[in-house]
Protein backbone atom coordinates (compact mmCIF):
# COMPACT_ATOMS: atom_id res chain seq x y z
CA UNK A 1 0.00 0.00 0.00
CA UNK A 2 1.49 3.34 -1.00
CA UNK A 3 1.75 6.39 1.21
CA UNK A 4 -1.20 8.20 -0.43
CA UNK A 5 -3.55 5.30 0.33
CA UNK A 6 -2.38 5.21 3.95
CA UNK A 7 -2.91 8.95 4.32
CA UNK A 8 -6.36 8.69 2.72
CA UNK A 9 -7.39 5.89 5.09
CA UNK A 10 -6.09 7.84 8.09
CA UNK A 11 -7.97 10.97 6.96
CA UNK A 12 -11.15 8.97 6.38
CA UNK A 13 -10.92 7.40 9.85
CA UNK A 14 -10.24 10.80 11.42
CA UNK A 15 -13.29 12.38 9.77
CA UNK A 16 -15.49 9.43 10.78
CA UNK A 17 -14.59 9.91 14.46
CA UNK A 18 -16.28 13.30 14.72
CA UNK A 19 -19.92 13.98 15.47
CA UNK A 20 -21.73 14.97 12.28
CA UNK A 21 -25.12 14.01 10.98
CA UNK A 22 -25.69 15.65 7.59
CA UNK A 23 -23.86 15.36 4.28
CA UNK A 24 -24.19 17.96 1.58
CA UNK A 25 -22.92 18.54 -1.93
CA UNK A 26 -22.56 22.10 -3.18
CA UNK A 27 -22.72 21.90 -6.96
CA UNK A 28 -21.38 24.77 -9.06
CA UNK A 29 -22.88 26.03 -12.32
CA UNK A 30 -20.89 25.35 -15.48
CA UNK A 31 -18.44 28.02 -16.53
CA UNK A 32 -17.61 29.16 -12.99
CA UNK A 33 -13.92 28.99 -12.09
CA UNK A 34 -12.69 27.09 -9.06
CA UNK A 35 -11.43 30.31 -7.43
CA UNK A 36 -14.80 32.04 -7.76
CA UNK A 37 -16.53 28.91 -6.46
CA UNK A 38 -14.19 28.71 -3.45
CA UNK A 39 -14.89 32.33 -2.58
CA UNK A 40 -18.65 31.72 -2.83
CA UNK A 41 -18.35 28.67 -0.57
CA UNK A 42 -16.46 30.73 2.04
CA UNK A 43 -19.20 33.36 1.92
CA UNK A 44 -21.83 30.62 2.18
CA UNK A 45 -20.31 29.20 5.35
CA UNK A 46 -19.97 32.69 6.85
CA UNK A 47 -23.70 33.11 6.23
CA UNK A 48 -24.45 29.66 7.71
CA UNK A 49 -22.44 30.51 10.83
CA UNK A 50 -24.13 33.89 11.14
CA UNK A 51 -27.61 32.34 10.87
CA UNK A 52 -27.05 29.50 13.33
CA UNK A 53 -24.60 31.15 15.75
CA UNK A 54 -25.39 34.86 15.43
CA UNK A 55 -22.70 37.32 16.54
CA UNK A 56 -20.93 34.51 18.39
CA UNK A 57 -19.65 33.37 14.98
CA UNK A 58 -17.11 36.17 14.80
CA UNK A 59 -16.92 37.26 18.44
CA UNK A 60 -16.29 33.83 19.98
CA UNK A 61 -15.37 31.84 16.86
CA UNK A 62 -18.45 29.69 17.47
CA UNK A 63 -19.34 28.03 14.18
CA UNK A 64 -21.24 25.05 12.83
CA UNK A 65 -18.93 22.06 13.11
CA UNK A 66 -18.03 20.80 9.61
CA UNK A 67 -15.50 19.17 7.32
CA UNK A 68 -15.38 20.58 3.79
CA UNK A 69 -13.80 18.81 0.80
CA UNK A 70 -13.16 20.08 -2.72
CA UNK A 71 -13.48 17.57 -5.53
CA UNK A 72 -12.91 18.08 -9.23
CA UNK A 73 -14.65 15.07 -10.76
CA UNK A 74 -13.32 12.30 -12.98
CA UNK A 75 -11.95 14.60 -15.70
CA UNK A 76 -10.85 17.40 -13.37
CA UNK A 77 -13.24 19.99 -14.80
CA UNK A 78 -16.20 19.67 -12.43
CA UNK A 79 -15.36 21.51 -9.20
CA UNK A 80 -17.84 20.86 -6.42
CA UNK A 81 -17.75 20.73 -2.66
CA UNK A 82 -18.86 18.07 -0.23
CA UNK A 83 -19.25 18.74 3.45
CA UNK A 84 -20.44 16.96 6.53
CA UNK A 85 -21.77 18.97 9.44
CA UNK A 86 -23.26 18.52 12.87
CA UNK A 87 -26.71 20.02 13.02
CA UNK A 88 -26.86 22.66 15.75
CA UNK A 89 -29.03 22.02 18.77
CA UNK A 90 -31.07 25.12 17.94
CA UNK A 91 -32.73 23.42 14.95
CA UNK A 92 -35.79 21.22 15.32
CA UNK A 93 -34.48 18.34 13.23
CA UNK A 94 -31.69 17.26 10.94
CA UNK A 95 -34.04 17.44 7.94
CA UNK A 96 -34.92 21.04 8.79
CA UNK A 97 -31.21 21.86 9.02
CA UNK A 98 -30.67 20.30 5.57
CA UNK A 99 -33.57 22.27 4.11
CA UNK A 100 -32.23 25.55 5.51
CA UNK A 101 -28.74 24.82 4.19
CA UNK A 102 -30.15 24.06 0.75
CA UNK A 103 -32.29 27.20 0.67
CA UNK A 104 -29.36 29.39 1.68
CA UNK A 105 -27.15 27.87 -1.04
CA UNK A 106 -29.64 27.89 -3.90
CA UNK A 107 -31.26 31.25 -3.24
CA UNK A 108 -28.31 33.42 -2.28
CA UNK A 109 -25.36 32.45 -4.46
CA UNK A 110 -25.25 32.94 -8.21
CA UNK A 111 -22.63 30.18 -8.61
CA UNK A 112 -24.98 27.59 -7.14
CA UNK A 113 -26.53 24.83 -9.15
CA UNK A 114 -29.88 23.36 -8.17
CA UNK A 115 -28.33 19.89 -8.41
CA UNK A 116 -26.85 20.05 -4.91
CA UNK A 117 -27.76 17.39 -2.38
CA UNK A 118 -28.49 17.92 1.31
CA UNK A 119 -29.13 14.69 3.19
CA UNK A 120 -29.18 13.24 6.67
CA UNK A 121 -26.07 11.04 7.02
CA UNK A 122 -26.63 7.36 7.67
CA UNK A 123 -23.38 5.45 7.15
CA UNK A 124 -20.47 7.48 8.52
CA UNK A 125 -17.75 5.06 7.42
CA UNK A 126 -18.95 4.95 3.80
CA UNK A 127 -19.48 8.71 3.68
CA UNK A 128 -16.05 9.56 5.08
CA UNK A 129 -14.53 7.12 2.60
CA UNK A 130 -16.39 8.84 -0.27
CA UNK A 131 -15.36 12.30 0.90
CA UNK A 132 -11.71 11.35 0.62
CA UNK A 133 -11.85 9.38 -2.66
CA UNK A 134 -9.99 12.09 -4.61
CA UNK A 135 -7.22 12.34 -2.01
CA UNK A 136 -4.83 10.18 -4.04
CA UNK A 137 -5.19 12.50 -7.04
CA UNK A 138 -5.36 15.89 -5.27
CA UNK A 139 -3.51 15.23 -2.03
CA UNK A 140 -4.12 17.70 0.77
CA UNK A 141 -5.73 20.13 -1.69
CA UNK A 142 -8.96 18.17 -1.35
CA UNK A 143 -9.37 19.43 2.23
CA UNK A 144 -10.78 22.95 2.38
CA UNK A 145 -8.90 24.15 5.44
CA UNK A 146 -10.29 27.69 5.27
CA UNK A 147 -13.90 26.53 5.61
CA UNK A 148 -13.51 23.39 7.71
CA UNK A 149 -14.27 24.03 11.38
CA UNK A 150 -13.93 21.58 14.22
CA UNK A 151 -15.68 23.01 17.25
CA UNK A 152 -14.27 22.76 20.76
CA UNK A 153 -16.19 20.36 23.00
CA UNK A 154 -17.84 23.16 25.00
CA UNK A 155 -19.75 24.34 21.88
CA UNK A 156 -20.95 20.98 20.57
CA UNK A 157 -24.10 20.57 22.66
CA UNK A 158 -25.13 24.00 23.89
CA UNK A 159 -28.75 24.44 24.93
CA UNK A 160 -30.70 27.53 23.93
CA UNK A 161 -33.88 29.07 25.20
CA UNK A 162 -37.03 30.36 23.57
CA UNK A 163 -35.63 33.82 22.79
CA UNK A 164 -32.56 32.37 21.06
CA UNK A 165 -34.77 30.03 19.02
CA UNK A 166 -36.92 32.97 17.89
CA UNK A 167 -33.76 34.83 16.89
CA UNK A 168 -32.59 31.81 14.91
CA UNK A 169 -35.91 31.56 13.08
CA UNK A 170 -35.76 35.25 12.20
CA UNK A 171 -32.17 34.95 10.88
CA UNK A 172 -33.02 31.77 8.94
CA UNK A 173 -36.04 33.39 7.29
CA UNK A 174 -33.98 36.43 6.35
CA UNK A 175 -31.20 34.26 4.94
CA UNK A 176 -33.52 32.10 2.84
CA UNK A 177 -35.69 34.87 1.43
CA UNK A 178 -33.01 37.20 0.09
CA UNK A 179 -32.46 37.09 -3.65
CA UNK A 180 -29.29 36.42 -5.64
mmCIF file of C-alpha atoms in Angstrom:
data_model
loop_
_atom_site.group_PDB
_atom_site.id
_atom_site.type_symbol
_atom_site.label_atom_id
_atom_site.label_comp_id
_atom_site.label_asym_id
_atom_site.label_seq_id
_atom_site.Cartn_x
_atom_site.Cartn_y
_atom_site.Cartn_z
ATOM 1 C CA UNK A 1 0.000 0.000 0.000
ATOM 2 C CA UNK A 2 1.489 3.340 -0.997
ATOM 3 C CA UNK A 3 1.746 6.391 1.214
ATOM 4 C CA UNK A 4 -1.204 8.202 -0.428
ATOM 5 C CA UNK A 5 -3.548 5.301 0.335
ATOM 6 C CA UNK A 6 -2.376 5.207 3.953
ATOM 7 C CA UNK A 7 -2.912 8.946 4.318
ATOM 8 C CA UNK A 8 -6.363 8.694 2.722
ATOM 9 C CA UNK A 9 -7.386 5.886 5.090
ATOM 10 C CA UNK A 10 -6.088 7.839 8.089
ATOM 11 C CA UNK A 11 -7.973 10.966 6.963
ATOM 12 C CA UNK A 12 -11.147 8.970 6.380
ATOM 13 C CA UNK A 13 -10.921 7.404 9.847
ATOM 14 C CA UNK A 14 -10.240 10.799 11.422
ATOM 15 C CA UNK A 15 -13.292 12.383 9.767
ATOM 16 C CA UNK A 16 -15.491 9.430 10.779
ATOM 17 C CA UNK A 17 -14.585 9.906 14.462
ATOM 18 C CA UNK A 18 -16.280 13.297 14.719
ATOM 19 C CA UNK A 19 -19.923 13.984 15.467
ATOM 20 C CA UNK A 20 -21.732 14.969 12.282
ATOM 21 C CA UNK A 21 -25.123 14.014 10.980
ATOM 22 C CA UNK A 22 -25.691 15.653 7.589
ATOM 23 C CA UNK A 23 -23.862 15.358 4.277
ATOM 24 C CA UNK A 24 -24.188 17.964 1.581
ATOM 25 C CA UNK A 25 -22.921 18.541 -1.930
ATOM 26 C CA UNK A 26 -22.558 22.097 -3.176
ATOM 27 C CA UNK A 27 -22.722 21.900 -6.960
ATOM 28 C CA UNK A 28 -21.381 24.772 -9.056
ATOM 29 C CA UNK A 29 -22.878 26.025 -12.323
ATOM 30 C CA UNK A 30 -20.888 25.345 -15.481
ATOM 31 C CA UNK A 31 -18.440 28.021 -16.525
ATOM 32 C CA UNK A 32 -17.606 29.156 -12.988
ATOM 33 C CA UNK A 33 -13.916 28.995 -12.089
ATOM 34 C CA UNK A 34 -12.695 27.087 -9.063
ATOM 35 C CA UNK A 35 -11.431 30.307 -7.426
ATOM 36 C CA UNK A 36 -14.798 32.041 -7.760
ATOM 37 C CA UNK A 37 -16.531 28.914 -6.460
ATOM 38 C CA UNK A 38 -14.186 28.715 -3.451
ATOM 39 C CA UNK A 39 -14.894 32.328 -2.583
ATOM 40 C CA UNK A 40 -18.645 31.719 -2.827
ATOM 41 C CA UNK A 41 -18.345 28.670 -0.571
ATOM 42 C CA UNK A 42 -16.458 30.726 2.042
ATOM 43 C CA UNK A 43 -19.203 33.359 1.924
ATOM 44 C CA UNK A 44 -21.830 30.623 2.183
ATOM 45 C CA UNK A 45 -20.308 29.203 5.348
ATOM 46 C CA UNK A 46 -19.972 32.685 6.847
ATOM 47 C CA UNK A 47 -23.699 33.112 6.232
ATOM 48 C CA UNK A 48 -24.455 29.658 7.713
ATOM 49 C CA UNK A 49 -22.445 30.509 10.827
ATOM 50 C CA UNK A 50 -24.130 33.892 11.137
ATOM 51 C CA UNK A 51 -27.607 32.340 10.866
ATOM 52 C CA UNK A 52 -27.050 29.501 13.331
ATOM 53 C CA UNK A 53 -24.602 31.154 15.749
ATOM 54 C CA UNK A 54 -25.387 34.857 15.427
ATOM 55 C CA UNK A 55 -22.704 37.316 16.538
ATOM 56 C CA UNK A 56 -20.932 34.506 18.386
ATOM 57 C CA UNK A 57 -19.652 33.369 14.982
ATOM 58 C CA UNK A 58 -17.109 36.171 14.799
ATOM 59 C CA UNK A 59 -16.920 37.264 18.437
ATOM 60 C CA UNK A 60 -16.291 33.832 19.981
ATOM 61 C CA UNK A 61 -15.369 31.836 16.857
ATOM 62 C CA UNK A 62 -18.452 29.687 17.465
ATOM 63 C CA UNK A 63 -19.340 28.029 14.184
ATOM 64 C CA UNK A 64 -21.239 25.051 12.832
ATOM 65 C CA UNK A 65 -18.932 22.058 13.107
ATOM 66 C CA UNK A 66 -18.031 20.796 9.614
ATOM 67 C CA UNK A 67 -15.499 19.173 7.320
ATOM 68 C CA UNK A 68 -15.378 20.578 3.789
ATOM 69 C CA UNK A 69 -13.801 18.810 0.801
ATOM 70 C CA UNK A 70 -13.156 20.082 -2.717
ATOM 71 C CA UNK A 71 -13.484 17.574 -5.527
ATOM 72 C CA UNK A 72 -12.914 18.085 -9.233
ATOM 73 C CA UNK A 73 -14.653 15.070 -10.762
ATOM 74 C CA UNK A 74 -13.321 12.297 -12.982
ATOM 75 C CA UNK A 75 -11.949 14.604 -15.696
ATOM 76 C CA UNK A 76 -10.849 17.403 -13.369
ATOM 77 C CA UNK A 77 -13.239 19.988 -14.802
ATOM 78 C CA UNK A 78 -16.199 19.670 -12.428
ATOM 79 C CA UNK A 79 -15.361 21.513 -9.204
ATOM 80 C CA UNK A 80 -17.844 20.857 -6.416
ATOM 81 C CA UNK A 81 -17.752 20.730 -2.655
ATOM 82 C CA UNK A 82 -18.856 18.066 -0.225
ATOM 83 C CA UNK A 83 -19.246 18.736 3.449
ATOM 84 C CA UNK A 84 -20.435 16.960 6.531
ATOM 85 C CA UNK A 85 -21.775 18.972 9.443
ATOM 86 C CA UNK A 86 -23.255 18.521 12.870
ATOM 87 C CA UNK A 87 -26.715 20.017 13.018
ATOM 88 C CA UNK A 88 -26.860 22.663 15.747
ATOM 89 C CA UNK A 89 -29.029 22.017 18.767
ATOM 90 C CA UNK A 90 -31.072 25.117 17.936
ATOM 91 C CA UNK A 91 -32.729 23.417 14.953
ATOM 92 C CA UNK A 92 -35.787 21.223 15.324
ATOM 93 C CA UNK A 93 -34.481 18.344 13.226
ATOM 94 C CA UNK A 94 -31.693 17.258 10.942
ATOM 95 C CA UNK A 95 -34.038 17.443 7.940
ATOM 96 C CA UNK A 96 -34.923 21.038 8.787
ATOM 97 C CA UNK A 97 -31.208 21.858 9.018
ATOM 98 C CA UNK A 98 -30.668 20.298 5.570
ATOM 99 C CA UNK A 99 -33.574 22.271 4.110
ATOM 100 C CA UNK A 100 -32.235 25.552 5.507
ATOM 101 C CA UNK A 101 -28.739 24.822 4.189
ATOM 102 C CA UNK A 102 -30.151 24.057 0.749
ATOM 103 C CA UNK A 103 -32.295 27.198 0.668
ATOM 104 C CA UNK A 104 -29.360 29.387 1.681
ATOM 105 C CA UNK A 105 -27.147 27.872 -1.035
ATOM 106 C CA UNK A 106 -29.637 27.887 -3.899
ATOM 107 C CA UNK A 107 -31.264 31.247 -3.241
ATOM 108 C CA UNK A 108 -28.307 33.424 -2.279
ATOM 109 C CA UNK A 109 -25.357 32.454 -4.460
ATOM 110 C CA UNK A 110 -25.252 32.938 -8.214
ATOM 111 C CA UNK A 111 -22.632 30.183 -8.610
ATOM 112 C CA UNK A 112 -24.980 27.589 -7.136
ATOM 113 C CA UNK A 113 -26.533 24.829 -9.151
ATOM 114 C CA UNK A 114 -29.878 23.360 -8.173
ATOM 115 C CA UNK A 115 -28.327 19.895 -8.411
ATOM 116 C CA UNK A 116 -26.853 20.054 -4.913
ATOM 117 C CA UNK A 117 -27.763 17.387 -2.383
ATOM 118 C CA UNK A 118 -28.492 17.924 1.305
ATOM 119 C CA UNK A 119 -29.134 14.687 3.185
ATOM 120 C CA UNK A 120 -29.184 13.236 6.668
ATOM 121 C CA UNK A 121 -26.075 11.045 7.024
ATOM 122 C CA UNK A 122 -26.632 7.365 7.666
ATOM 123 C CA UNK A 123 -23.378 5.446 7.151
ATOM 124 C CA UNK A 124 -20.468 7.482 8.518
ATOM 125 C CA UNK A 125 -17.748 5.057 7.419
ATOM 126 C CA UNK A 126 -18.950 4.946 3.805
ATOM 127 C CA UNK A 127 -19.484 8.705 3.676
ATOM 128 C CA UNK A 128 -16.055 9.557 5.083
ATOM 129 C CA UNK A 129 -14.534 7.117 2.595
ATOM 130 C CA UNK A 130 -16.389 8.837 -0.268
ATOM 131 C CA UNK A 131 -15.360 12.303 0.900
ATOM 132 C CA UNK A 132 -11.705 11.352 0.616
ATOM 133 C CA UNK A 133 -11.853 9.378 -2.663
ATOM 134 C CA UNK A 134 -9.991 12.086 -4.611
ATOM 135 C CA UNK A 135 -7.219 12.342 -2.015
ATOM 136 C CA UNK A 136 -4.833 10.184 -4.037
ATOM 137 C CA UNK A 137 -5.190 12.502 -7.041
ATOM 138 C CA UNK A 138 -5.357 15.889 -5.272
ATOM 139 C CA UNK A 139 -3.511 15.233 -2.027
ATOM 140 C CA UNK A 140 -4.117 17.700 0.765
ATOM 141 C CA UNK A 141 -5.730 20.126 -1.693
ATOM 142 C CA UNK A 142 -8.963 18.174 -1.348
ATOM 143 C CA UNK A 143 -9.366 19.430 2.230
ATOM 144 C CA UNK A 144 -10.783 22.949 2.377
ATOM 145 C CA UNK A 145 -8.903 24.146 5.436
ATOM 146 C CA UNK A 146 -10.285 27.695 5.268
ATOM 147 C CA UNK A 147 -13.905 26.534 5.606
ATOM 148 C CA UNK A 148 -13.509 23.391 7.714
ATOM 149 C CA UNK A 149 -14.266 24.033 11.376
ATOM 150 C CA UNK A 150 -13.928 21.580 14.218
ATOM 151 C CA UNK A 151 -15.680 23.006 17.252
ATOM 152 C CA UNK A 152 -14.271 22.762 20.763
ATOM 153 C CA UNK A 153 -16.191 20.364 23.000
ATOM 154 C CA UNK A 154 -17.844 23.157 24.996
ATOM 155 C CA UNK A 155 -19.752 24.338 21.883
ATOM 156 C CA UNK A 156 -20.952 20.983 20.567
ATOM 157 C CA UNK A 157 -24.102 20.571 22.665
ATOM 158 C CA UNK A 158 -25.133 23.999 23.886
ATOM 159 C CA UNK A 159 -28.753 24.445 24.933
ATOM 160 C CA UNK A 160 -30.700 27.532 23.925
ATOM 161 C CA UNK A 161 -33.878 29.074 25.196
ATOM 162 C CA UNK A 162 -37.032 30.359 23.567
ATOM 163 C CA UNK A 163 -35.633 33.820 22.787
ATOM 164 C CA UNK A 164 -32.558 32.374 21.060
ATOM 165 C CA UNK A 165 -34.770 30.025 19.024
ATOM 166 C CA UNK A 166 -36.916 32.972 17.888
ATOM 167 C CA UNK A 167 -33.758 34.833 16.893
ATOM 168 C CA UNK A 168 -32.586 31.807 14.915
ATOM 169 C CA UNK A 169 -35.909 31.558 13.083
ATOM 170 C CA UNK A 170 -35.759 35.254 12.197
ATOM 171 C CA UNK A 171 -32.171 34.954 10.880
ATOM 172 C CA UNK A 172 -33.021 31.772 8.942
ATOM 173 C CA UNK A 173 -36.042 33.388 7.288
ATOM 174 C CA UNK A 174 -33.984 36.425 6.350
ATOM 175 C CA UNK A 175 -31.204 34.260 4.941
ATOM 176 C CA UNK A 176 -33.515 32.101 2.843
ATOM 177 C CA UNK A 177 -35.692 34.870 1.427
ATOM 178 C CA UNK A 178 -33.006 37.200 0.091
ATOM 179 C CA UNK A 179 -32.459 37.085 -3.652
ATOM 180 C CA UNK A 180 -29.288 36.416 -5.643
#
